[in-house]
Coordinates of C-alpha atoms and ligand atoms in Angstrom, one line a residue:
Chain A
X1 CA 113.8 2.9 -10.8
X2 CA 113.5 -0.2 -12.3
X3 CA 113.0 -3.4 -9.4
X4 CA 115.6 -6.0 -11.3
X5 CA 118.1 -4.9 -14.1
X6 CA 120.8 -7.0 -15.7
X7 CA 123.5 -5.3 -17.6
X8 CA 125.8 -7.2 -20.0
X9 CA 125.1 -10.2 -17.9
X10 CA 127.1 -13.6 -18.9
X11 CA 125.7 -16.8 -16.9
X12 CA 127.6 -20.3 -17.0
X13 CA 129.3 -22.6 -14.9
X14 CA 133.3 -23.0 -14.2
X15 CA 134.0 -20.2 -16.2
X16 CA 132.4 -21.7 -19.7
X17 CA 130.0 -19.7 -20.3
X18 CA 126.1 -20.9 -21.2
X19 CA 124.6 -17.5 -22.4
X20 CA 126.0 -14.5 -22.5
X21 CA 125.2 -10.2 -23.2
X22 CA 122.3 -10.2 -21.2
X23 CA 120.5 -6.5 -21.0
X24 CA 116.9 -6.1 -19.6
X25 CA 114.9 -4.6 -16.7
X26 CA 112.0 -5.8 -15.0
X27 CA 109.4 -3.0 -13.6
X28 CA 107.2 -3.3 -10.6
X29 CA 104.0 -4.8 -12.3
X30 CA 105.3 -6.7 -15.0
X31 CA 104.5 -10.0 -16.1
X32 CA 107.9 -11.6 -17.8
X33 CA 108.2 -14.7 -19.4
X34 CA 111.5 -16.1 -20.3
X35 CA 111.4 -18.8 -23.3
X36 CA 114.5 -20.4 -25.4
X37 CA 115.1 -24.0 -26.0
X38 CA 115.8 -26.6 -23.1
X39 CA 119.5 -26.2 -21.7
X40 CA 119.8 -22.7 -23.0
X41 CA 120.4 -21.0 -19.5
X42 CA 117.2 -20.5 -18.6
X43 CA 116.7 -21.7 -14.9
X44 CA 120.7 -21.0 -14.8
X45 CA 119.3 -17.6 -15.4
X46 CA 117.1 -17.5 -12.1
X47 CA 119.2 -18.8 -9.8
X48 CA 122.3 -16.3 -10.6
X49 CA 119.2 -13.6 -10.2
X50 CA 118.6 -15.6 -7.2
X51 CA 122.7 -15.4 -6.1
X52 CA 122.5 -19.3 -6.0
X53 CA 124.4 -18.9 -8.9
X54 CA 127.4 -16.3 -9.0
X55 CA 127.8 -14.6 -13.0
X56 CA 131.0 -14.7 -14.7
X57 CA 130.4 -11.1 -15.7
X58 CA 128.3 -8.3 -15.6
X59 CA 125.9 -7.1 -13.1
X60 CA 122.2 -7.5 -11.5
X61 CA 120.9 -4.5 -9.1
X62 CA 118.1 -4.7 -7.4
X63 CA 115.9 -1.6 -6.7
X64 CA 112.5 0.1 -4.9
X65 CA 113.6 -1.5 -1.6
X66 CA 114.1 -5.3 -2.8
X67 CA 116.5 -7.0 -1.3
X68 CA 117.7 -10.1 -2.9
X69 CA 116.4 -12.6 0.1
X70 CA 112.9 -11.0 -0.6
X71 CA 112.1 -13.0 -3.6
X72 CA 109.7 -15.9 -3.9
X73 CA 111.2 -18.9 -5.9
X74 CA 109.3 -21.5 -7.8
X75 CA 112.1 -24.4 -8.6
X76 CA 111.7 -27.1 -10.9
X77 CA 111.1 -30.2 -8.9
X78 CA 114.1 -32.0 -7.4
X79 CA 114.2 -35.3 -6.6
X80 CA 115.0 -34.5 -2.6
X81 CA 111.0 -33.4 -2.2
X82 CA 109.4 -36.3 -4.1
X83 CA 109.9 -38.7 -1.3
X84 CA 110.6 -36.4 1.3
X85 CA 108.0 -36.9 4.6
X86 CA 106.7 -33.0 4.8
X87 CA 103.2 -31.3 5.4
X88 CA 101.8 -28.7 3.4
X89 CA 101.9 -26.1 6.5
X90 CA 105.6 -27.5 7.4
X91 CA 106.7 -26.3 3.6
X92 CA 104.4 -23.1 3.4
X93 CA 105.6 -21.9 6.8
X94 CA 109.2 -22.7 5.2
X95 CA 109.0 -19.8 3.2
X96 CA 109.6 -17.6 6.2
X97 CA 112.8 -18.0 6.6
X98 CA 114.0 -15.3 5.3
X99 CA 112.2 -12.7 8.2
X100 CA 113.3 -15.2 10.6
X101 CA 117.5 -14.5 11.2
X102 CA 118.6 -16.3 13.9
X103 CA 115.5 -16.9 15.5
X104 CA 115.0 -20.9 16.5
X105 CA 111.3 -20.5 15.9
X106 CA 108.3 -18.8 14.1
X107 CA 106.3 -16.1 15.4
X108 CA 103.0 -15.3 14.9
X109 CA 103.0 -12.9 11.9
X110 CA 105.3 -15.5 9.8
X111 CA 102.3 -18.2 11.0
X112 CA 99.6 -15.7 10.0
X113 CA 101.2 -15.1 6.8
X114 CA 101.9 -18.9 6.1
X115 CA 97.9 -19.2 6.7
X116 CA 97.2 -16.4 4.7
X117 CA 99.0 -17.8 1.6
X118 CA 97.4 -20.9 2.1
X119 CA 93.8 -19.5 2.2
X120 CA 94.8 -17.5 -1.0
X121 CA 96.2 -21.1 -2.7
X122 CA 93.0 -23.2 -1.4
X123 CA 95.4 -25.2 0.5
X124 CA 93.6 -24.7 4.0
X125 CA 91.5 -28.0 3.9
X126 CA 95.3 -29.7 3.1
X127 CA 97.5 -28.3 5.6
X128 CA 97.7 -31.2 7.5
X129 CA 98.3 -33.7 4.7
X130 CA 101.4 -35.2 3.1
X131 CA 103.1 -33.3 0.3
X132 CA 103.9 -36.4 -1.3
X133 CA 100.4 -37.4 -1.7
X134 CA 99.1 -34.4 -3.0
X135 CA 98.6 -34.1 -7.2
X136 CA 101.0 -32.4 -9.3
X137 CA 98.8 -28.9 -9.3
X138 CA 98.3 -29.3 -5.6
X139 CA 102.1 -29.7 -5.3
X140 CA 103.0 -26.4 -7.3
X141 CA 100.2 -25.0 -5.4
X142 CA 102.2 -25.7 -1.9
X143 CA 105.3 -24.3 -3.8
X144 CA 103.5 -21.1 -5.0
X145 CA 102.3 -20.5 -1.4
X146 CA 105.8 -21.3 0.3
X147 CA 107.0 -18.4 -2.1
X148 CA 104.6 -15.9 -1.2
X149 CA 105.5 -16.0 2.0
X150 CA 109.0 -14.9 0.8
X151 CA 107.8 -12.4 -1.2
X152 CA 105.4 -9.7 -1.2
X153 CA 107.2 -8.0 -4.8
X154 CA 108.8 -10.4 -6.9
X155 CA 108.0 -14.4 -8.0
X156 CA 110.7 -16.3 -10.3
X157 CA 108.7 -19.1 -11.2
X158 CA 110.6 -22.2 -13.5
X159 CA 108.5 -23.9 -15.5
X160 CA 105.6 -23.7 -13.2
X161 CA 103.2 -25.8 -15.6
X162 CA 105.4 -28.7 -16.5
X163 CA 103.6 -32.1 -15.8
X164 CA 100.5 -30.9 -15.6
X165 CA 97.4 -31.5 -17.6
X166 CA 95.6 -29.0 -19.5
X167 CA 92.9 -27.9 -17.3
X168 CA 95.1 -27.9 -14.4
X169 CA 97.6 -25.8 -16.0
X170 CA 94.9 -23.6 -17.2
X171 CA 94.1 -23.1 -13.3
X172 CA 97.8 -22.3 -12.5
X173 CA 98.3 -19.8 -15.5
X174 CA 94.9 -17.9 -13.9
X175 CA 96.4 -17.6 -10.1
X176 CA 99.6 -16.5 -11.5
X177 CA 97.7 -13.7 -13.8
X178 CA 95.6 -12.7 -10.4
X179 CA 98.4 -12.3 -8.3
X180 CA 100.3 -10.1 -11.0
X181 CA 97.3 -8.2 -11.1
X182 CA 95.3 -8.1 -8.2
X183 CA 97.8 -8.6 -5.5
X184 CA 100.9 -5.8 -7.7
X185 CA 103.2 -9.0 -7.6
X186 CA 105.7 -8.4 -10.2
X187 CA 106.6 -12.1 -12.1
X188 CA 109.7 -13.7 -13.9
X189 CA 108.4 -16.7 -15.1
X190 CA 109.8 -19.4 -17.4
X191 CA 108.1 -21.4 -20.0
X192 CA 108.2 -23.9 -22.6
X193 CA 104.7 -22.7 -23.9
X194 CA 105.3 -19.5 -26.2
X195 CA 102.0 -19.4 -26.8
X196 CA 100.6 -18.9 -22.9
X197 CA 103.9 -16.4 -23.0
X198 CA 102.1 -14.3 -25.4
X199 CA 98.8 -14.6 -23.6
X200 CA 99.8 -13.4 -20.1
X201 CA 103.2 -11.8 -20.3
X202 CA 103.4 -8.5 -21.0
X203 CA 107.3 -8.5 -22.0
X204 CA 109.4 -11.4 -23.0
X205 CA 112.9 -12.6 -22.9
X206 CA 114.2 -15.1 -25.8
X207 CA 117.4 -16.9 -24.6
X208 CA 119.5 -19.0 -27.2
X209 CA 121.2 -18.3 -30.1
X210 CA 118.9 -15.2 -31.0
X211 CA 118.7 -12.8 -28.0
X212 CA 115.8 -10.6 -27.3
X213 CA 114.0 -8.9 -25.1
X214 CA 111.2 -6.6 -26.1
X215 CA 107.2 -6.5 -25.3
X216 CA 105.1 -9.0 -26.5
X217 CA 104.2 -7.2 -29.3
X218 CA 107.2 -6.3 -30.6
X219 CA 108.0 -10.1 -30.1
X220 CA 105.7 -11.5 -31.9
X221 CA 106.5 -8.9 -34.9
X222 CA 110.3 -9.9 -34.9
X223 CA 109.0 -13.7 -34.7
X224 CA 106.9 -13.2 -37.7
X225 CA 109.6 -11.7 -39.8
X226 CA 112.2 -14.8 -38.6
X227 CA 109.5 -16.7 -39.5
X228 CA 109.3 -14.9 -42.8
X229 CA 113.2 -15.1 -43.9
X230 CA 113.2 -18.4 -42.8
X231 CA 110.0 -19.5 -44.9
X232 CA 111.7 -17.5 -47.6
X233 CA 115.0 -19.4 -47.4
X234 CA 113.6 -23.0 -47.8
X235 CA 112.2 -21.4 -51.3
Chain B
X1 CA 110.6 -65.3 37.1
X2 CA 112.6 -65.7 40.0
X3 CA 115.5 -65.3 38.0
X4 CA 114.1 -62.7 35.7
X5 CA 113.4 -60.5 39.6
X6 CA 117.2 -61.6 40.5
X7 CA 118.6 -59.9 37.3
X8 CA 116.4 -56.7 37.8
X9 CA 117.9 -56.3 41.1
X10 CA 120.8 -54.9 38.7
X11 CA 119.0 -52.1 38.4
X12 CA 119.6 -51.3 41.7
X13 CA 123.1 -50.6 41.1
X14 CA 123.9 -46.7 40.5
X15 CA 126.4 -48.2 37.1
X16 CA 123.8 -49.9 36.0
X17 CA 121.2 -47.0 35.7
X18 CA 123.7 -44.5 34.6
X19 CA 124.3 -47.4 31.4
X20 CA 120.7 -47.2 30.8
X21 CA 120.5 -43.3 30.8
X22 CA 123.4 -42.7 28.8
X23 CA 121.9 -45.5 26.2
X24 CA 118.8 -43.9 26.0
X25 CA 120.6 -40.5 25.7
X26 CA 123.2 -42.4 22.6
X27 CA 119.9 -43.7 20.9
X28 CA 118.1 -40.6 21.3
X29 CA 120.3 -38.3 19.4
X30 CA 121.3 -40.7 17.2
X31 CA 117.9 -40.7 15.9
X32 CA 117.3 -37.7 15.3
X33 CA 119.3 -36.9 12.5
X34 CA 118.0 -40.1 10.5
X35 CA 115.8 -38.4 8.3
X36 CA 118.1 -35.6 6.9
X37 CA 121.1 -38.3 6.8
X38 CA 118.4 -40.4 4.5
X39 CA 117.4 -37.9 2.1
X40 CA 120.1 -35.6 1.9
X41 CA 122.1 -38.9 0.6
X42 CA 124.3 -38.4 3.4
X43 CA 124.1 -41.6 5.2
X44 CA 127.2 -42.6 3.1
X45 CA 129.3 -40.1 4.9
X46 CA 127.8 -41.5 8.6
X47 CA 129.1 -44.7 7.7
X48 CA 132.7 -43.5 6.3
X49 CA 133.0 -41.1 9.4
X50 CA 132.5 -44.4 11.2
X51 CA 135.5 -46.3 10.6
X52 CA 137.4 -42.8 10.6
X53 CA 136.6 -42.9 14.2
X54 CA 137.9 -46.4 14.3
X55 CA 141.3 -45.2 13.0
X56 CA 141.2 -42.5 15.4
X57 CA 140.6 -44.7 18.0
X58 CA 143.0 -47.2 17.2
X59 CA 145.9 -44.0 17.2
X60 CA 144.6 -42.5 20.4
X61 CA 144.8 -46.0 22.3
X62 CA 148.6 -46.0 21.0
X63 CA 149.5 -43.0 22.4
X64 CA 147.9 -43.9 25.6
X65 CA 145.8 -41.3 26.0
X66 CA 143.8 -41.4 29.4
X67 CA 140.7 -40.7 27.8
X68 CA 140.4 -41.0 23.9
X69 CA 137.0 -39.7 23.4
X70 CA 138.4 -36.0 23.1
X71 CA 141.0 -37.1 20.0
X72 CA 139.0 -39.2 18.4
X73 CA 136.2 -36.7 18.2
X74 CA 138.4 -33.4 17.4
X75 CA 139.8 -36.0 14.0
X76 CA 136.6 -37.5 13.3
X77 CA 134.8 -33.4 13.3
X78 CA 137.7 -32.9 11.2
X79 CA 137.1 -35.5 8.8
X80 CA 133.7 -34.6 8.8
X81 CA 134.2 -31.5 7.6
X82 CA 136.3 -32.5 4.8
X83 CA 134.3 -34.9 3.7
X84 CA 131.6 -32.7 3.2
X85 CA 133.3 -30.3 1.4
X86 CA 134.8 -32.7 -1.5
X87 CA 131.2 -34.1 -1.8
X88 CA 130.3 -30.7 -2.5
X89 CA 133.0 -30.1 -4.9
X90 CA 131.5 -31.9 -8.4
X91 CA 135.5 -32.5 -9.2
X92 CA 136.3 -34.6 -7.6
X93 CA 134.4 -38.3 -7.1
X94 CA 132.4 -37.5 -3.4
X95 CA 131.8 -41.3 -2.6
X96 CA 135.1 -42.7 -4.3
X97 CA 137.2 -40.2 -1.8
X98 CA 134.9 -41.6 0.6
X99 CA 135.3 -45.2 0.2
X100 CA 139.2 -44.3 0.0
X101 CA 139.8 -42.7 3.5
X102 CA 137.1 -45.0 5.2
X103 CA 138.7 -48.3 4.0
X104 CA 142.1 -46.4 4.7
X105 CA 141.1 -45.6 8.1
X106 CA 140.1 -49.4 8.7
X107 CA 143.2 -50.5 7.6
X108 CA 145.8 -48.3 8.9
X109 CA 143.6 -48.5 12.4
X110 CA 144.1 -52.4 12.8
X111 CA 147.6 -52.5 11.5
X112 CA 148.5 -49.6 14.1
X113 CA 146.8 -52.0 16.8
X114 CA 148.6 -55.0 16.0
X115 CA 152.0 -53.2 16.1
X116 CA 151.6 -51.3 19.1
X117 CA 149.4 -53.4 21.1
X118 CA 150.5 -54.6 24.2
X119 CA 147.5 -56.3 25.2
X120 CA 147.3 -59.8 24.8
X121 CA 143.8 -59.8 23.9
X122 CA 144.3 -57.9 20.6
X123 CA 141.5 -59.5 18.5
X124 CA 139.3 -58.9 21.3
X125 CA 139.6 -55.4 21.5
X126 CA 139.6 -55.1 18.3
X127 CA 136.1 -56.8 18.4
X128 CA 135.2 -54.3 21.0
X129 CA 136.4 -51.1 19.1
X130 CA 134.7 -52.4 15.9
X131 CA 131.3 -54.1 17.6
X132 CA 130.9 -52.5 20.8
X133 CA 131.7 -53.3 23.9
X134 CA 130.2 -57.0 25.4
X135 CA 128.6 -54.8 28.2
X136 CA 128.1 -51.2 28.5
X137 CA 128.3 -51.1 32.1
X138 CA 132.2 -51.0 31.4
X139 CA 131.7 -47.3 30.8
X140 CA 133.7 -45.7 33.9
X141 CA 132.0 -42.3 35.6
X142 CA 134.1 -40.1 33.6
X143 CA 133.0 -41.0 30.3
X144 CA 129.4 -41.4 31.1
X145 CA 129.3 -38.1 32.0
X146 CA 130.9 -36.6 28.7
X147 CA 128.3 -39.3 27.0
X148 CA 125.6 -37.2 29.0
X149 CA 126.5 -33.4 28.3
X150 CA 127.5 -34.2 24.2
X151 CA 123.9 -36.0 23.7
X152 CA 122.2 -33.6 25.8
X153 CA 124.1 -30.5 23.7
X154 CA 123.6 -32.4 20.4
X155 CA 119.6 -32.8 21.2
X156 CA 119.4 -28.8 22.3
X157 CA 121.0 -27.9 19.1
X158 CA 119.0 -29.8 16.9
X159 CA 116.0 -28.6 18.6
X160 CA 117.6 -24.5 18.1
X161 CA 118.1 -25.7 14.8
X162 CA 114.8 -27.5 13.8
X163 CA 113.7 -25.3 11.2
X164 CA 116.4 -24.6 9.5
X165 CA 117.4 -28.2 9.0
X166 CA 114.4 -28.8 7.6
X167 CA 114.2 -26.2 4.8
X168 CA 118.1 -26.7 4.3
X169 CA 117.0 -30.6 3.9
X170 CA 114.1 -30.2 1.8
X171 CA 114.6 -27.9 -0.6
X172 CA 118.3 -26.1 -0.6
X173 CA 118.0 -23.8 -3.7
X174 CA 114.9 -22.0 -2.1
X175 CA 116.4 -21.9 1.4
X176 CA 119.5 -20.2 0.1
X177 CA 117.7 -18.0 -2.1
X178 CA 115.5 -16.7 1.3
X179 CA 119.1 -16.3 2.4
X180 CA 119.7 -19.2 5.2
X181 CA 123.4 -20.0 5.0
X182 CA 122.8 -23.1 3.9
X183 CA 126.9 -24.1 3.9
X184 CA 126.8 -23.1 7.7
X185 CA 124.2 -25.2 8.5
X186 CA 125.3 -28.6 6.3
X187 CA 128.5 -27.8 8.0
X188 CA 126.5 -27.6 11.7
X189 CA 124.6 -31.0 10.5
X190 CA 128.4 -32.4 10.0
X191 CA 129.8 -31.5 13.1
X192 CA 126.3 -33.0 14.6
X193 CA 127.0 -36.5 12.6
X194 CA 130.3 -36.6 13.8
X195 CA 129.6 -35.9 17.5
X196 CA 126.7 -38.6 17.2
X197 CA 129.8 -41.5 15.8
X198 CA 131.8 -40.6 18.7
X199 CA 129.4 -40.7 21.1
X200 CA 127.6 -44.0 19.7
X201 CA 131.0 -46.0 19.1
X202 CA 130.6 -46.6 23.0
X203 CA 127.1 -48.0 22.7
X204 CA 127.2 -50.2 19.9
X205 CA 130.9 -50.1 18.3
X206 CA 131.7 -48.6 15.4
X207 CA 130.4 -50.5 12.5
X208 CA 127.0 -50.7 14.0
X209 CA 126.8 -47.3 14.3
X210 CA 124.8 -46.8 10.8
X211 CA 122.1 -49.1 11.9
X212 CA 121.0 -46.2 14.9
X213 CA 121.2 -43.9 12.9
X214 CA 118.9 -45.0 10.1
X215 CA 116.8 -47.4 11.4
X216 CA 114.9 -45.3 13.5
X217 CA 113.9 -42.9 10.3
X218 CA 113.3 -45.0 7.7
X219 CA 111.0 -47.0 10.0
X220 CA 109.1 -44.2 11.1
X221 CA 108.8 -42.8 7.5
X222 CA 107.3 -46.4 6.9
X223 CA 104.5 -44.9 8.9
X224 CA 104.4 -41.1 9.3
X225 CA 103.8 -38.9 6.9
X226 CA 104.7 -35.0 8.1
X227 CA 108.5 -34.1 9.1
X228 CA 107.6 -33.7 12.7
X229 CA 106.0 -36.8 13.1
X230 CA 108.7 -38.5 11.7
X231 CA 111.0 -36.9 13.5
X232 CA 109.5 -37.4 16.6
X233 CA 108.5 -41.0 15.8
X234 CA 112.5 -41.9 15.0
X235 CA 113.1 -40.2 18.3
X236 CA 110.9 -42.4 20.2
X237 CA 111.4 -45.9 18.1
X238 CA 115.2 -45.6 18.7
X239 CA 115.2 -45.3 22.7
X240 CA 112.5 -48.1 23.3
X241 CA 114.8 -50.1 20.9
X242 CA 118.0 -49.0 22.9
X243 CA 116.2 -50.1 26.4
X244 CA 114.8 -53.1 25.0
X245 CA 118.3 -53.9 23.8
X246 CA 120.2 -53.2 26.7
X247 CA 117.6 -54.6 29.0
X248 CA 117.2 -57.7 27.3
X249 CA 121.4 -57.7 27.0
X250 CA 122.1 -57.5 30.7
X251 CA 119.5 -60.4 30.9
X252 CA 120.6 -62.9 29.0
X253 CA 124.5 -62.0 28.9
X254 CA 124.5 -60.7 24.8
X255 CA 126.5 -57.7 23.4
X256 CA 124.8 -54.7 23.5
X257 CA 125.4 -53.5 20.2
X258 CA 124.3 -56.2 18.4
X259 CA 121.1 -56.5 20.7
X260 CA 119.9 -52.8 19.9
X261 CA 120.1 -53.3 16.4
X262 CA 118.4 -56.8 16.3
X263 CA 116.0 -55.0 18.4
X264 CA 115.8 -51.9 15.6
X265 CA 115.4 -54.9 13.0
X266 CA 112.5 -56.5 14.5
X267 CA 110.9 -53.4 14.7
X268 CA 111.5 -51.9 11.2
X269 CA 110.1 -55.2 10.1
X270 CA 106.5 -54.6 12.1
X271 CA 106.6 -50.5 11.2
X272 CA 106.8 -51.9 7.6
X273 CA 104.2 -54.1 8.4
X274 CA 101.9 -51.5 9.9
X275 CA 102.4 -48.9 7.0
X276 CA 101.2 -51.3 4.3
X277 CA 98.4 -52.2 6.0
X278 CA 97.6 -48.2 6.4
X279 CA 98.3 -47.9 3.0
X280 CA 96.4 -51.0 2.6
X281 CA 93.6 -49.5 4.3
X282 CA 93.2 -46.0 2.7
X283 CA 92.9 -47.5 -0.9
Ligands
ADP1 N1 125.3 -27.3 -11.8 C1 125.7 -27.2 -13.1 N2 127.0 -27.3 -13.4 C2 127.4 -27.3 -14.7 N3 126.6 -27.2 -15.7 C3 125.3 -27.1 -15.5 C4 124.8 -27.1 -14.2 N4 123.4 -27.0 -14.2 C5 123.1 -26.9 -15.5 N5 124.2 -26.9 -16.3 C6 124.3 -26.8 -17.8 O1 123.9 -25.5 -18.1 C7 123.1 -25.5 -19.3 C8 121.8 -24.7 -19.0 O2 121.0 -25.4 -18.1 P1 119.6 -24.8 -17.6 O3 119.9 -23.4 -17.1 O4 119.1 -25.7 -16.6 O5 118.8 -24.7 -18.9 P2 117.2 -24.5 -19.1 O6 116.6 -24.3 -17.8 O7 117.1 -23.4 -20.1 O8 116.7 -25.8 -19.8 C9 122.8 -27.0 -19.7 O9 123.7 -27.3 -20.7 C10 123.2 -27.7 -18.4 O10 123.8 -28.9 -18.8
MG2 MG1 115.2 -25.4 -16.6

């Protein structure tokens, strides 16, 4: 059974509608990468999977035990965090909410696993430190380990590169890739960059006016031939 | 510093201490919610709620109500809620409506006062109501002791509710997606700002009430750096300032209200000092 799977899934706001006739699966292991142009639905996209968001029609199920709290979310910055007064261990040990219930305060697995995740993010020599002072791939850093701690099966990650420089991003695209593979976390990630798409992911989802979803290589084959009319029609 | 000995000796008196307890209690609370009030844009909705509790005040004292602090906090909880639900709703205009019923509330609140009013002191009171009363120690038994149990119940709660209100605060998408209700707890947070007003209106009137409530955090966010610190810092900067303030008020015969928060000013001022310095310092 497949671990998320949207059927005929229409995302919008107030009843407009932003995209619509949705159909994909994601499989334990997979690496997704969800590209279209900016305002297209994309992040709208994660946070219905998320149930930030509620669809106007259709359906997601979740299956092989995940529950819908049990995903790790990478937002796109908001402007709350950029000036907010927080530690790195205050916002990694925020991801264990979700464990928590009721409960006023943490126990000592959520703290174990919040230093964990910071080990595994390099983050240990920062914990004490402001996250406002931190640079833009320690930030997403901090982020990436606050989700972990949500998650031990799925990451939705939204734009996880944007802002930062190319050798920086480079470093964020490898974590990703190692926890996919080394640590069997499946990923949902959006991106600007088709090309780093292609790399990584091993299935993609177009959003816009042309839908698809497919592997990579069955992508990049329909690109080519788009590519090909197109070229064809400015003749 | 024979006089300065002479007006200690107030301290002596049992009304006296209980004014300085249930200041420092008033400050204490007050404080705490600073920082989620600051950055969750809410502050607006502290200062509306505000004059809301002046209306209410202004109806309970025409109905002659024995003790008003039970009416005026069941409208102003009320009004709390409500305002956080249209600021939620992207509709309508969540600071227009705002402006709207707090200028309303103003309004109606004097006019209802200078109908009904019996008392010939009628700008006084309304001074008092809008101010803060010239001296705390006016506060009978009965209502210090409601002043007591609400700040006491308002710090346990926060406390309970620590880290929730911090992920709700700092990041609200993730902390619904990890499935924290985070409409119960903005609603718990409301309830909280409103019982802070009510309680505060006694300590330093009701348009003053802002100034406790924000001073305290962004001061210490001047200086500290990590939510705990801050918190803790605001927590600590407002009750110093609310014992200076009524210290230095019983002394030299000033209104308490006013006091504190020239007291909170002074000492904004030096935490803005000291973090530019630090800042200063680590460049
Ligand atoms: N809270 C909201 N209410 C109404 N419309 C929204 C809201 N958030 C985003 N939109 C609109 O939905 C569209 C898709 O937005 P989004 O999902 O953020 O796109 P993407 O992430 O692909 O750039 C945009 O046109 C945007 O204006
Ligand atoms: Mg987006």
């Amino acid at each position: 059974m497949a671990l998320l799977t949207c059927r005929d899934l229409s995302l919008g706001y107030d009843g407009k509608e932003i995209a619509g006739n949705l159909n994909f699966e994601v499989n334990a292991g997979d690496y997704l990468c969800i590209v279209g142009e900016n305002g297209s639905g994309k992040s709208t996209l994660m946070k219905t999977i998320l149930g930030l968001n509620s669809p106007l029609s259709g359906s997601i199920t979740t299956g092989d035990g995940l529950k819908q709290t049990e995903i790790g979310y990478l937002p796109q910055q908001t402007d709350v965090q950029r000036d907010f007064p927080a530690s790195v261990w205050e916002i990694v040990l925020s991801g264990c909410q979700n464990s928590q219930g009721l409960r006023p305060f943490y126990n000592k697995n959520e703290k174990a696993a919040a230093k964990a995740n910071m080990e595994k993010m390099e983050l240990t020599a920062l914990s004490g430190r402001c996250y406002r002072e931190l640079s833009g791939g320690q930030q997403q850093r901090v982020l990436l380990a606050r989700a972990l701690c949500a998650t031990k099966k799925l990451l939705l990650l939204d734009e996880p590169v944007s802002g930062l420089d190319p050798k920086v991003t480079a470093e964020m695209y490898d974590i990703i890739k190692s926890l996919n593979e080394n640590d069997g976390i499946t990923v949902i990630m959006i991106s600007h960059d088709i090309g780093a798409a292609l790399q990584y992911a091993n299935k993609v989802l177009h959003i816009g006016k042309e839908i698809f979803f497919g592997s990579v290589d069955e992508y990049t084959h329909t690109r080519d031939t788009f590519a090909h009319t197109e070229g064809g029609g400015v003749k | 510093m024979t006089f300065l000995a002479e007006k200690l000796d107030y301290l002596q008196f049992p009304f006296v201490r209980y004014a300085l307890i249930v200041g420092v209690l008033i400050a204490l609370c007050s404080s705490l919610l600073g920082v989620t009030l600051v950055l969750k844009r809410f502050s607006f909705i502290g200062d509306g709620l505000s004059h809301v509790a002046f209306g209410a005040m202004a109806i309970a004292a025409i109905l002659k109500f024995t003790n008003d602090m039970p009416v005026v906090l069941l409208i102003t909880v009320i009004s709390a809620i409500l305002l956080l639900r249209t600021g939620q709703n992207a509709k309508i205009k969540g600071d227009a409506a705002l402006a709207m019923i707090s200028v309303g509330s103003l309004a109606i609140g004097y006019l209802l006062m200078n109908i009904f009013a019996k008392s010939a002191n009628l700008s006084g009171d309304v001074c008092t109501t809008l101010f803060g009363s010239t001296s705390i120690l006016t506060l009978s038994k009965a209502e210090v002791l409601v002043c007591a149990i609400l700040s006491i119940a308002v710090v346990i709660v926060f406390i309970l509710f620590y880290n929730k209100i911090f992920a709700v605060t700092f990041d609200e998408n993730f902390a619904r997606a990890t499935g924290i209700k985070a409409g119960a707890y903005n609603l718990i947070i409301a309830v909280i700002i409103a019982v802070i007003i009510v309680l505060a209106m006694n300590l330093v009137g009701s348009l003053l009430i802002s100034a406790l409530v924000i001073f305290p955090a962004l001061s210490a966010m001047r200086v500290f750096k990590t939510f705990r610190s801050v918190t803790i810092c605001s927590a600590v900067f407002s009750v110093i300032c609310a014992l200076l303030g009524i210290l230095i008020s019983v002394i030299t015969g000033t209104p308490v209200g006013s006091t504190i928060v020239a007291a909170d000013i002074v000492a904004f001022a030096l935490f803005t000092l000291a973090g530019k310095i630090m800042r200063g310092k680590r460049t």
